[in-house]
Short mmCIF file of C-alpha atoms in Angstrom, two decimals:
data_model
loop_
_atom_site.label_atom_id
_atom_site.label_comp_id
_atom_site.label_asym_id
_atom_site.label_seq_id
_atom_site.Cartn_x
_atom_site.Cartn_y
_atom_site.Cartn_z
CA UNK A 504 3.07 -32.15 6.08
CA UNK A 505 1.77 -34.47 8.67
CA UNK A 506 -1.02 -32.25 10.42
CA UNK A 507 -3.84 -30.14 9.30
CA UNK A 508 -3.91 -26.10 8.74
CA UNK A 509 -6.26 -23.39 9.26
CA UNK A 510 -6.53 -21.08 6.41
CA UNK A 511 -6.95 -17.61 7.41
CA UNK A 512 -7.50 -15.52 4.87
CA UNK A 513 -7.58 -11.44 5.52
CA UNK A 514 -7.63 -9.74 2.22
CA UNK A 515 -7.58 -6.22 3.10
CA UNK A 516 -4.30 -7.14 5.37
CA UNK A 517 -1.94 -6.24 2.22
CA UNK A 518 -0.57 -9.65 2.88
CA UNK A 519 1.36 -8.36 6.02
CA UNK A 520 -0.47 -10.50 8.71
CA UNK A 521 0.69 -13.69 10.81
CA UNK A 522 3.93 -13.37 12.60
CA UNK A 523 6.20 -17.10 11.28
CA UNK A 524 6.00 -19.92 13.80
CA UNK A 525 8.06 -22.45 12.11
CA UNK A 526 4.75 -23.95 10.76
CA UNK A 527 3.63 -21.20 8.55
CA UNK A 528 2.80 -21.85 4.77
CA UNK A 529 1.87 -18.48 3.05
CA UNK A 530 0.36 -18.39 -0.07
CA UNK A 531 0.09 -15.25 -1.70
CA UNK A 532 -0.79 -12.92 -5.15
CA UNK A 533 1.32 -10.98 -7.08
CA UNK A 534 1.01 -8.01 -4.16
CA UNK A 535 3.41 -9.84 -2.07
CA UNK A 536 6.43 -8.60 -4.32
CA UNK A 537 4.40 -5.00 -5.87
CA UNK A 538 4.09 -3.98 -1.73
CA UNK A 539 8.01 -2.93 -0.99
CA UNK A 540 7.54 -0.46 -3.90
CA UNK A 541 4.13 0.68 -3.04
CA UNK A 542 4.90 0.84 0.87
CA UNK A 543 7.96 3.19 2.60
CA UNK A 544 7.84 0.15 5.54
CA UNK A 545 6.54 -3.65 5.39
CA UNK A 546 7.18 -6.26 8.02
CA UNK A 547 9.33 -8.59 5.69
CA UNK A 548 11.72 -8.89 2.37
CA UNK A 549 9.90 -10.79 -0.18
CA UNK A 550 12.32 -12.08 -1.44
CA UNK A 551 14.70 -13.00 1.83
CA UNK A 552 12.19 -13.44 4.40
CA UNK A 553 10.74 -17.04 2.73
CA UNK A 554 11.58 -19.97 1.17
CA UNK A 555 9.35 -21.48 -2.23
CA UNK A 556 7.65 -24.72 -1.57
CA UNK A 557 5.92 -24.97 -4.83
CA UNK A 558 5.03 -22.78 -7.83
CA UNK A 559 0.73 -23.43 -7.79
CA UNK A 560 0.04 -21.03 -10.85
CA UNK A 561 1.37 -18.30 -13.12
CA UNK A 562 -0.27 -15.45 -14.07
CA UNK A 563 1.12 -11.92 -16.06
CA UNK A 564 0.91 -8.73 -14.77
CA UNK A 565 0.02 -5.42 -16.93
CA UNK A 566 0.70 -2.19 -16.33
CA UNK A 567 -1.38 0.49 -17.61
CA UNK A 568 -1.09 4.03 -17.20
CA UNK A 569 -3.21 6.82 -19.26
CA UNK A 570 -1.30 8.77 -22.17
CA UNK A 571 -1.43 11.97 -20.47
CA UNK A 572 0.37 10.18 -17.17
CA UNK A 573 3.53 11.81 -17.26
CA UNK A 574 5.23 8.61 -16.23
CA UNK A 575 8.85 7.81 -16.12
#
């Protein structure tokens, strides 16, 4: 990574923004793999559409749903 970057950060984009240029680094939240479940159509598969560079930090999810959710 010989030249600078921009960061452009749109958080109410639901991390579907930028089109790839061959220079694109994305760095994202835990949203990036919760939005094909929460959205019928997304502009990309998480999980074929890019390529890990680096882990830069962990964190756990919860779920939490009321008792009287009737949740399956």
């Amino acid at each position: 990574m010989q030249k600078s970057e921009t960061l452009n950060s749109k958080p109410k984009t639901r991390n579907q923004g930028g089109t790839p240029d061959g220079h694109t680094i994305l760095v994202v939240s835990s949203s990036f793999v919760v939005n094909p479940g929460l959205y019928a159509k997304i502009p990309y598969d998480p999980y074929k559409s890019f390529a890990p560079v680096s882990n830069m930090a962990a964190s756990p999810n919860v779920f939490v749903a009321h008792p009287t959710v009737a949740a399956k």
